[in-house]
């Protein structure tokens, strides 16, 4: 078998041999599959609104190009550069977040977007990389200053130092409150789940786990009694009555695809309003069948597995927390999307990472994985 041998120490050569090429290759494969599936599912959604079959593909192409640029460009960075860019990303997202309260751009009754004329940005989506990287950095600094007992150490809760749980948790609570009130229950739960996973990796005592679970339950209860759409979806899920149109058609599409796919007879996906976004897996399963769809899930699982392996092998605590947080985000979002698609939980409006149509989500994941590839490379070889 032909193999490329390392014969010089140029920056490009070092990047090639030091980067986790398996992880990178799977991401590129997912993006290629996304183009194919957006054409298949997006053509149905485009025709429904009176547009040509390639309408959503044309809109997505600039995001794929920019996503690739972010993925490869950031993968060359050093740890210091990763921290700087992540800090800027988080600051940008936090700056835009108040606009979703003051002057929101409402799509599908949700005030989670900010409009820039030709395109819309979802701040809670684009700030995910900065949130994970900077939280990992915060946890690593806390460990360095206060030792292993960062949760019960009184010094870690002081008001007279910026490196304190008080200020971090206050900012996190405000962000979570704003996202929750968009309303965007799914994303707020996702942030809470990722934060919980990262502090668990950092050594969260078991006695505090019920506290985090209680916060999640409290959010669910408040959402149930405050937001009509959450109330209706939960009632519909548990009783089978009310608006179950999307999830019913999602399950029917998967069933119609069978083992090998329906091909030209794939018609159920035409009745899915969010066929190219939240329910794209149902359209994929109807087109290519359960066997090939499971192959897609295996690729997604392999990406998750690579993240977990890199986290467990990390020498730097910062890398452990950052890669672990990325694995938590990636895995949790896939689970949320699949549970909704299979009607195993109430719909939450969660895209399938790297596969679903959506500019903000794609760019955020490309940016995040580029940063992760960079710090994995530096931790392993430097």
Short mmCIF file of N, CA and C in Angstrom, two decimals, residues 99-239:
data_model
loop_
_atom_site.label_atom_id
_atom_site.label_comp_id
_atom_site.label_asym_id
_atom_site.label_seq_id
_atom_site.Cartn_x
_atom_site.Cartn_y
_atom_site.Cartn_z
N UNK A 99 -29.71 41.40 21.50
CA UNK A 99 -30.52 41.85 20.37
C UNK A 99 -31.72 40.93 20.13
N UNK A 100 -31.60 39.67 20.57
CA UNK A 100 -32.75 38.76 20.44
C UNK A 100 -33.86 39.13 21.40
N UNK A 101 -33.53 40.00 22.36
CA UNK A 101 -34.54 40.50 23.30
C UNK A 101 -35.03 41.89 22.86
N UNK A 102 -34.07 42.73 22.42
CA UNK A 102 -34.40 44.12 22.07
C UNK A 102 -35.01 44.22 20.68
N UNK A 103 -34.34 43.60 19.69
CA UNK A 103 -34.81 43.69 18.30
C UNK A 103 -34.65 42.34 17.62
N UNK A 104 -35.44 41.37 18.02
CA UNK A 104 -35.28 40.01 17.47
C UNK A 104 -35.83 39.89 16.06
N UNK A 105 -35.26 38.95 15.31
CA UNK A 105 -35.81 38.55 14.02
C UNK A 105 -36.53 37.23 14.26
N UNK A 106 -37.84 37.25 14.17
CA UNK A 106 -38.65 36.10 14.56
C UNK A 106 -38.87 35.16 13.37
N UNK A 107 -38.53 33.90 13.57
CA UNK A 107 -38.77 32.84 12.58
C UNK A 107 -39.47 31.70 13.30
N UNK A 108 -40.60 31.27 12.75
CA UNK A 108 -41.39 30.19 13.35
C UNK A 108 -41.72 30.47 14.82
N UNK A 109 -42.11 31.72 15.09
CA UNK A 109 -42.54 32.15 16.43
C UNK A 109 -41.44 32.11 17.47
N UNK A 110 -40.20 32.06 17.02
CA UNK A 110 -39.07 32.05 17.94
C UNK A 110 -38.18 33.26 17.69
N UNK A 111 -37.88 34.00 18.76
CA UNK A 111 -37.07 35.22 18.64
C UNK A 111 -35.60 34.92 18.87
N UNK A 112 -35.10 33.86 18.26
CA UNK A 112 -33.72 33.44 18.51
C UNK A 112 -32.73 33.97 17.48
N UNK A 113 -33.21 34.73 16.48
CA UNK A 113 -32.36 35.15 15.37
C UNK A 113 -32.10 36.65 15.40
N UNK A 114 -30.96 37.03 14.80
CA UNK A 114 -30.62 38.43 14.56
C UNK A 114 -30.43 38.57 13.05
N UNK A 115 -31.09 39.54 12.46
CA UNK A 115 -31.05 39.70 11.01
C UNK A 115 -29.98 40.72 10.60
N UNK A 116 -29.19 40.34 9.58
CA UNK A 116 -28.21 41.24 8.99
C UNK A 116 -28.55 41.53 7.52
N UNK A 117 -29.82 41.52 7.21
CA UNK A 117 -30.27 41.83 5.87
C UNK A 117 -30.31 40.61 4.97
N UNK A 118 -29.14 40.22 4.45
CA UNK A 118 -29.07 39.10 3.52
C UNK A 118 -29.02 37.74 4.22
N UNK A 119 -28.74 37.74 5.51
CA UNK A 119 -28.67 36.47 6.23
C UNK A 119 -29.05 36.69 7.68
N UNK A 120 -29.43 35.60 8.33
CA UNK A 120 -29.81 35.64 9.74
C UNK A 120 -28.82 34.83 10.56
N UNK A 121 -28.55 35.28 11.77
CA UNK A 121 -27.62 34.60 12.66
C UNK A 121 -28.36 34.21 13.94
N UNK A 122 -28.09 33.02 14.40
CA UNK A 122 -28.64 32.54 15.66
C UNK A 122 -27.50 32.58 16.69
N UNK A 123 -27.47 33.62 17.54
CA UNK A 123 -26.35 33.77 18.49
C UNK A 123 -26.09 32.55 19.35
N UNK A 124 -27.16 31.90 19.81
CA UNK A 124 -26.97 30.72 20.68
C UNK A 124 -26.31 29.57 19.94
N UNK A 125 -26.37 29.58 18.61
CA UNK A 125 -25.70 28.56 17.80
C UNK A 125 -24.24 28.89 17.59
N UNK A 126 -23.97 30.14 17.17
CA UNK A 126 -22.60 30.49 16.79
C UNK A 126 -21.67 30.61 17.98
N UNK A 127 -22.21 30.78 19.19
CA UNK A 127 -21.33 30.94 20.35
C UNK A 127 -21.02 29.61 21.05
N UNK A 128 -21.51 28.49 20.52
CA UNK A 128 -21.23 27.19 21.13
C UNK A 128 -19.73 26.88 21.19
N UNK A 129 -18.96 27.13 20.11
CA UNK A 129 -17.51 26.86 20.20
C UNK A 129 -16.84 27.67 21.31
N UNK A 130 -17.14 28.97 21.36
CA UNK A 130 -16.55 29.82 22.38
C UNK A 130 -16.95 29.39 23.78
N UNK A 131 -18.20 28.99 23.94
CA UNK A 131 -18.69 28.53 25.23
C UNK A 131 -17.91 27.31 25.71
N UNK A 132 -17.73 26.33 24.84
CA UNK A 132 -17.04 25.10 25.22
C UNK A 132 -15.56 25.34 25.51
N UNK A 133 -14.89 26.05 24.61
CA UNK A 133 -13.45 26.27 24.77
C UNK A 133 -13.16 27.13 26.00
N UNK A 134 -13.93 28.21 26.18
CA UNK A 134 -13.66 29.09 27.32
C UNK A 134 -14.08 28.46 28.64
N UNK A 135 -15.11 27.64 28.64
CA UNK A 135 -15.48 26.91 29.86
C UNK A 135 -14.37 25.92 30.22
N UNK A 136 -13.82 25.25 29.20
CA UNK A 136 -12.70 24.32 29.43
C UNK A 136 -11.49 25.07 30.00
N UNK A 137 -11.22 26.25 29.48
CA UNK A 137 -10.10 27.05 29.97
C UNK A 137 -10.36 27.49 31.42
N UNK A 138 -11.58 27.91 31.69
CA UNK A 138 -11.96 28.31 33.05
C UNK A 138 -11.76 27.16 34.04
N UNK A 139 -12.23 25.97 33.66
CA UNK A 139 -12.10 24.81 34.55
C UNK A 139 -10.64 24.44 34.77
N UNK A 140 -9.83 24.53 33.72
CA UNK A 140 -8.40 24.19 33.87
C UNK A 140 -7.69 25.20 34.77
N UNK A 141 -8.06 26.49 34.67
CA UNK A 141 -7.47 27.51 35.54
C UNK A 141 -7.92 27.31 36.98
N UNK A 142 -9.19 26.93 37.16
CA UNK A 142 -9.70 26.66 38.50
C UNK A 142 -8.93 25.51 39.14
N UNK A 143 -8.68 24.46 38.38
CA UNK A 143 -7.91 23.31 38.89
C UNK A 143 -6.48 23.72 39.25
N UNK A 144 -5.91 24.58 38.40
CA UNK A 144 -4.53 25.00 38.61
C UNK A 144 -4.40 25.86 39.88
N UNK A 145 -5.40 26.72 40.12
CA UNK A 145 -5.31 27.63 41.26
C UNK A 145 -5.80 27.01 42.56
N UNK A 146 -6.91 26.27 42.48
CA UNK A 146 -7.56 25.79 43.71
C UNK A 146 -7.40 24.30 43.96
N UNK A 147 -6.73 23.58 43.07
CA UNK A 147 -6.53 22.16 43.27
C UNK A 147 -7.73 21.34 42.83
N UNK A 148 -7.80 20.11 43.25
CA UNK A 148 -8.83 19.19 42.77
C UNK A 148 -10.21 19.49 43.33
N UNK A 149 -10.27 20.10 44.53
CA UNK A 149 -11.57 20.38 45.15
C UNK A 149 -12.08 21.76 44.76
N UNK A 150 -12.39 21.95 43.50
CA UNK A 150 -12.82 23.28 43.04
C UNK A 150 -14.28 23.56 43.34
N UNK A 151 -15.03 22.56 43.73
CA UNK A 151 -16.46 22.76 43.97
C UNK A 151 -16.77 23.12 45.42
N UNK A 152 -15.99 22.62 46.36
CA UNK A 152 -16.23 22.90 47.78
C UNK A 152 -15.15 23.78 48.41
N UNK A 153 -14.20 24.23 47.60
CA UNK A 153 -13.17 25.13 48.09
C UNK A 153 -13.76 26.54 48.24
N UNK A 154 -13.73 27.10 49.45
CA UNK A 154 -14.34 28.41 49.70
C UNK A 154 -13.71 29.51 48.84
N UNK A 155 -12.40 29.38 48.60
CA UNK A 155 -11.72 30.40 47.80
C UNK A 155 -12.24 30.46 46.37
N UNK A 156 -12.77 29.33 45.88
CA UNK A 156 -13.28 29.29 44.51
C UNK A 156 -14.63 29.99 44.37
N UNK A 157 -15.21 30.43 45.50
CA UNK A 157 -16.52 31.10 45.49
C UNK A 157 -16.41 32.54 45.98
N UNK A 158 -15.22 33.10 46.01
CA UNK A 158 -15.03 34.47 46.48
C UNK A 158 -15.48 35.49 45.45
N UNK A 159 -15.88 36.67 45.94
CA UNK A 159 -16.33 37.75 45.07
C UNK A 159 -15.19 38.66 44.63
N UNK A 160 -14.06 38.61 45.32
CA UNK A 160 -12.98 39.57 45.07
C UNK A 160 -11.97 39.09 44.04
N UNK A 161 -12.31 38.04 43.28
CA UNK A 161 -11.43 37.57 42.21
C UNK A 161 -12.28 37.16 41.01
N UNK A 162 -11.77 37.45 39.82
CA UNK A 162 -12.56 37.13 38.62
C UNK A 162 -12.65 35.62 38.40
N UNK A 163 -11.63 34.88 38.90
CA UNK A 163 -11.62 33.43 38.72
C UNK A 163 -12.45 32.80 39.84
N UNK A 164 -13.76 32.91 39.70
CA UNK A 164 -14.67 32.47 40.74
C UNK A 164 -15.92 31.86 40.12
N UNK A 165 -16.46 30.87 40.80
CA UNK A 165 -17.71 30.26 40.34
C UNK A 165 -18.84 31.28 40.32
N UNK A 166 -18.80 32.25 41.20
CA UNK A 166 -19.89 33.22 41.32
C UNK A 166 -20.14 33.92 39.98
N UNK A 167 -19.07 34.45 39.38
CA UNK A 167 -19.22 35.23 38.16
C UNK A 167 -19.52 34.33 36.96
N UNK A 168 -18.90 33.16 36.94
CA UNK A 168 -19.17 32.25 35.83
C UNK A 168 -20.63 31.80 35.84
N UNK A 169 -21.10 31.35 36.99
CA UNK A 169 -22.47 30.84 37.09
C UNK A 169 -23.50 31.94 36.88
N UNK A 170 -23.19 33.16 37.29
CA UNK A 170 -24.11 34.28 37.07
C UNK A 170 -24.27 34.55 35.58
N UNK A 171 -23.14 34.60 34.85
CA UNK A 171 -23.20 34.82 33.41
C UNK A 171 -23.90 33.67 32.70
N UNK A 172 -23.58 32.44 33.12
CA UNK A 172 -24.20 31.27 32.51
C UNK A 172 -25.71 31.27 32.74
N UNK A 173 -26.15 31.63 33.94
CA UNK A 173 -27.58 31.67 34.25
C UNK A 173 -28.31 32.71 33.40
N UNK A 174 -27.68 33.86 33.18
CA UNK A 174 -28.30 34.91 32.36
C UNK A 174 -28.44 34.44 30.92
N UNK A 175 -27.38 33.84 30.38
CA UNK A 175 -27.41 33.32 29.01
C UNK A 175 -28.49 32.25 28.87
N UNK A 176 -28.53 31.33 29.82
CA UNK A 176 -29.52 30.25 29.79
C UNK A 176 -30.94 30.81 29.85
N UNK A 177 -31.14 31.84 30.67
CA UNK A 177 -32.46 32.46 30.81
C UNK A 177 -32.91 33.10 29.50
N UNK A 178 -32.00 33.82 28.85
CA UNK A 178 -32.34 34.48 27.58
C UNK A 178 -32.68 33.46 26.50
N UNK A 179 -31.86 32.42 26.37
CA UNK A 179 -32.12 31.38 25.37
C UNK A 179 -33.43 30.67 25.65
N UNK A 180 -33.68 30.37 26.92
CA UNK A 180 -34.91 29.69 27.31
C UNK A 180 -36.14 30.51 26.96
N UNK A 181 -36.02 31.84 27.06
CA UNK A 181 -37.16 32.72 26.81
C UNK A 181 -37.30 33.14 25.36
N UNK A 182 -36.51 32.60 24.45
CA UNK A 182 -36.68 32.97 23.04
C UNK A 182 -38.08 32.68 22.48
N UNK A 183 -38.75 31.61 22.69
CA UNK A 183 -38.38 30.45 23.51
C UNK A 183 -37.61 29.41 22.70
N UNK A 184 -36.59 28.82 23.34
CA UNK A 184 -35.79 27.78 22.72
C UNK A 184 -35.40 26.78 23.80
N UNK A 185 -36.36 25.95 24.17
CA UNK A 185 -36.15 24.99 25.25
C UNK A 185 -35.05 24.00 24.90
N UNK A 186 -35.03 23.53 23.64
CA UNK A 186 -34.06 22.53 23.23
C UNK A 186 -32.63 23.00 23.39
N UNK A 187 -32.32 24.23 22.90
CA UNK A 187 -30.96 24.74 22.99
C UNK A 187 -30.55 25.03 24.41
N UNK A 188 -31.47 25.53 25.22
CA UNK A 188 -31.14 25.80 26.63
C UNK A 188 -30.82 24.50 27.37
N UNK A 189 -31.57 23.45 27.10
CA UNK A 189 -31.28 22.15 27.71
C UNK A 189 -29.95 21.62 27.20
N UNK A 190 -29.65 21.85 25.92
CA UNK A 190 -28.38 21.41 25.34
C UNK A 190 -27.20 22.09 26.04
N UNK A 191 -27.30 23.39 26.27
CA UNK A 191 -26.24 24.11 26.98
C UNK A 191 -26.08 23.56 28.40
N UNK A 192 -27.20 23.32 29.07
CA UNK A 192 -27.13 22.78 30.43
C UNK A 192 -26.49 21.40 30.44
N UNK A 193 -26.83 20.57 29.44
CA UNK A 193 -26.29 19.22 29.36
C UNK A 193 -24.78 19.25 29.12
N UNK A 194 -24.32 20.13 28.24
CA UNK A 194 -22.89 20.22 27.95
C UNK A 194 -22.12 20.74 29.17
N UNK A 195 -22.67 21.77 29.81
CA UNK A 195 -22.04 22.30 31.02
C UNK A 195 -21.96 21.22 32.10
N UNK A 196 -23.03 20.46 32.27
CA UNK A 196 -23.06 19.39 33.27
C UNK A 196 -22.00 18.33 32.97
N UNK A 197 -21.87 17.96 31.68
CA UNK A 197 -20.89 16.96 31.29
C UNK A 197 -19.47 17.45 31.57
N UNK A 198 -19.21 18.74 31.29
CA UNK A 198 -17.86 19.27 31.46
C UNK A 198 -17.47 19.35 32.93
N UNK A 199 -18.39 19.78 33.80
CA UNK A 199 -18.03 19.85 35.23
C UNK A 199 -18.01 18.45 35.84
N UNK A 200 -18.74 17.51 35.24
CA UNK A 200 -18.65 16.12 35.69
C UNK A 200 -17.25 15.56 35.39
N UNK A 201 -16.75 15.87 34.18
CA UNK A 201 -15.39 15.46 33.82
C UNK A 201 -14.37 16.10 34.75
N UNK A 202 -14.67 17.33 35.20
CA UNK A 202 -13.76 18.05 36.08
C UNK A 202 -13.82 17.57 37.52
N UNK A 203 -14.68 16.57 37.79
CA UNK A 203 -14.72 15.99 39.12
C UNK A 203 -15.90 16.39 39.97
N UNK A 204 -17.02 16.70 39.35
CA UNK A 204 -18.23 17.09 40.09
C UNK A 204 -18.62 16.00 41.08
N UNK A 205 -18.75 16.33 42.35
CA UNK A 205 -19.17 15.33 43.34
C UNK A 205 -20.57 14.79 43.03
N UNK A 206 -20.78 13.52 43.30
CA UNK A 206 -22.07 12.90 42.98
C UNK A 206 -23.22 13.56 43.71
N UNK A 207 -22.94 14.15 44.87
CA UNK A 207 -23.99 14.76 45.66
C UNK A 207 -24.60 15.97 44.96
N UNK A 208 -23.86 16.56 44.01
CA UNK A 208 -24.36 17.75 43.30
C UNK A 208 -25.11 17.41 42.02
N UNK A 209 -25.04 16.17 41.57
CA UNK A 209 -25.73 15.79 40.34
C UNK A 209 -27.24 16.01 40.43
N UNK A 210 -27.90 15.67 41.56
CA UNK A 210 -29.34 15.95 41.66
C UNK A 210 -29.68 17.43 41.52
N UNK A 211 -28.74 18.31 41.88
CA UNK A 211 -28.98 19.75 41.74
C UNK A 211 -29.12 20.11 40.27
N UNK A 212 -28.20 19.60 39.44
CA UNK A 212 -28.28 19.86 38.00
C UNK A 212 -29.52 19.23 37.39
N UNK A 213 -29.85 18.01 37.82
CA UNK A 213 -31.06 17.36 37.34
C UNK A 213 -32.29 18.17 37.73
N UNK A 214 -32.25 18.75 38.93
CA UNK A 214 -33.37 19.57 39.38
C UNK A 214 -33.55 20.82 38.54
N UNK A 215 -32.43 21.41 38.11
CA UNK A 215 -32.50 22.59 37.24
C UNK A 215 -33.18 22.22 35.92
N UNK A 216 -32.79 21.06 35.36
CA UNK A 216 -33.40 20.61 34.12
C UNK A 216 -34.89 20.36 34.27
N UNK A 217 -35.28 19.71 35.36
CA UNK A 217 -36.71 19.44 35.62
C UNK A 217 -37.47 20.74 35.82
N UNK A 218 -36.86 21.69 36.54
CA UNK A 218 -37.50 22.99 36.76
C UNK A 218 -37.74 23.71 35.44
N UNK A 219 -36.75 23.66 34.53
CA UNK A 219 -36.90 24.28 33.21
C UNK A 219 -38.05 23.63 32.44
N UNK A 220 -38.16 22.31 32.54
CA UNK A 220 -39.24 21.60 31.86
C UNK A 220 -40.60 22.00 32.42
N UNK A 221 -40.70 22.10 33.73
CA UNK A 221 -41.97 22.47 34.36
C UNK A 221 -42.37 23.90 33.99
N UNK A 222 -41.40 24.82 34.07
CA UNK A 222 -41.69 26.22 33.71
C UNK A 222 -42.09 26.32 32.25
N UNK A 223 -41.35 25.61 31.37
CA UNK A 223 -41.69 25.63 29.95
C UNK A 223 -43.06 25.06 29.68
N UNK A 224 -43.42 24.00 30.39
CA UNK A 224 -44.71 23.35 30.20
C UNK A 224 -45.87 24.29 30.53
N UNK A 225 -45.71 25.07 31.61
CA UNK A 225 -46.79 25.95 32.06
C UNK A 225 -46.70 27.37 31.50
N UNK A 226 -45.57 27.67 30.81
CA UNK A 226 -45.39 29.03 30.31
C UNK A 226 -45.54 29.15 28.80
N UNK A 227 -44.99 28.20 28.07
CA UNK A 227 -44.99 28.28 26.61
C UNK A 227 -45.98 27.28 26.02
N UNK A 228 -46.89 27.81 25.22
CA UNK A 228 -47.95 26.98 24.65
C UNK A 228 -47.44 25.85 23.78
N UNK A 229 -46.40 26.11 22.96
CA UNK A 229 -45.93 25.07 22.05
C UNK A 229 -45.27 23.91 22.81
N UNK A 230 -44.58 24.23 23.91
CA UNK A 230 -43.99 23.16 24.72
C UNK A 230 -45.10 22.34 25.38
N UNK A 231 -46.10 23.03 25.89
CA UNK A 231 -47.24 22.35 26.52
C UNK A 231 -47.92 21.41 25.53
N UNK A 232 -48.17 21.91 24.32
CA UNK A 232 -48.87 21.10 23.31
C UNK A 232 -48.03 19.90 22.88
N UNK A 233 -46.72 20.10 22.71
CA UNK A 233 -45.87 19.00 22.26
C UNK A 233 -45.75 17.90 23.30
N UNK A 234 -45.63 18.29 24.56
CA UNK A 234 -45.52 17.28 25.62
C UNK A 234 -46.84 16.52 25.77
N UNK A 235 -47.95 17.26 25.74
CA UNK A 235 -49.25 16.60 25.84
C UNK A 235 -49.47 15.66 24.66
N UNK A 236 -49.10 16.12 23.46
CA UNK A 236 -49.26 15.29 22.26
C UNK A 236 -48.40 14.04 22.33
N UNK A 237 -47.19 14.18 22.88
CA UNK A 237 -46.30 13.03 22.96
C UNK A 237 -46.84 11.96 23.91
N UNK A 238 -47.31 12.39 25.07
CA UNK A 238 -47.75 11.43 26.07
C UNK A 238 -49.16 10.90 25.84
N UNK A 239 -49.99 11.67 25.14
CA UNK A 239 -51.38 11.23 24.94
C UNK A 239 -51.67 10.78 23.52
#
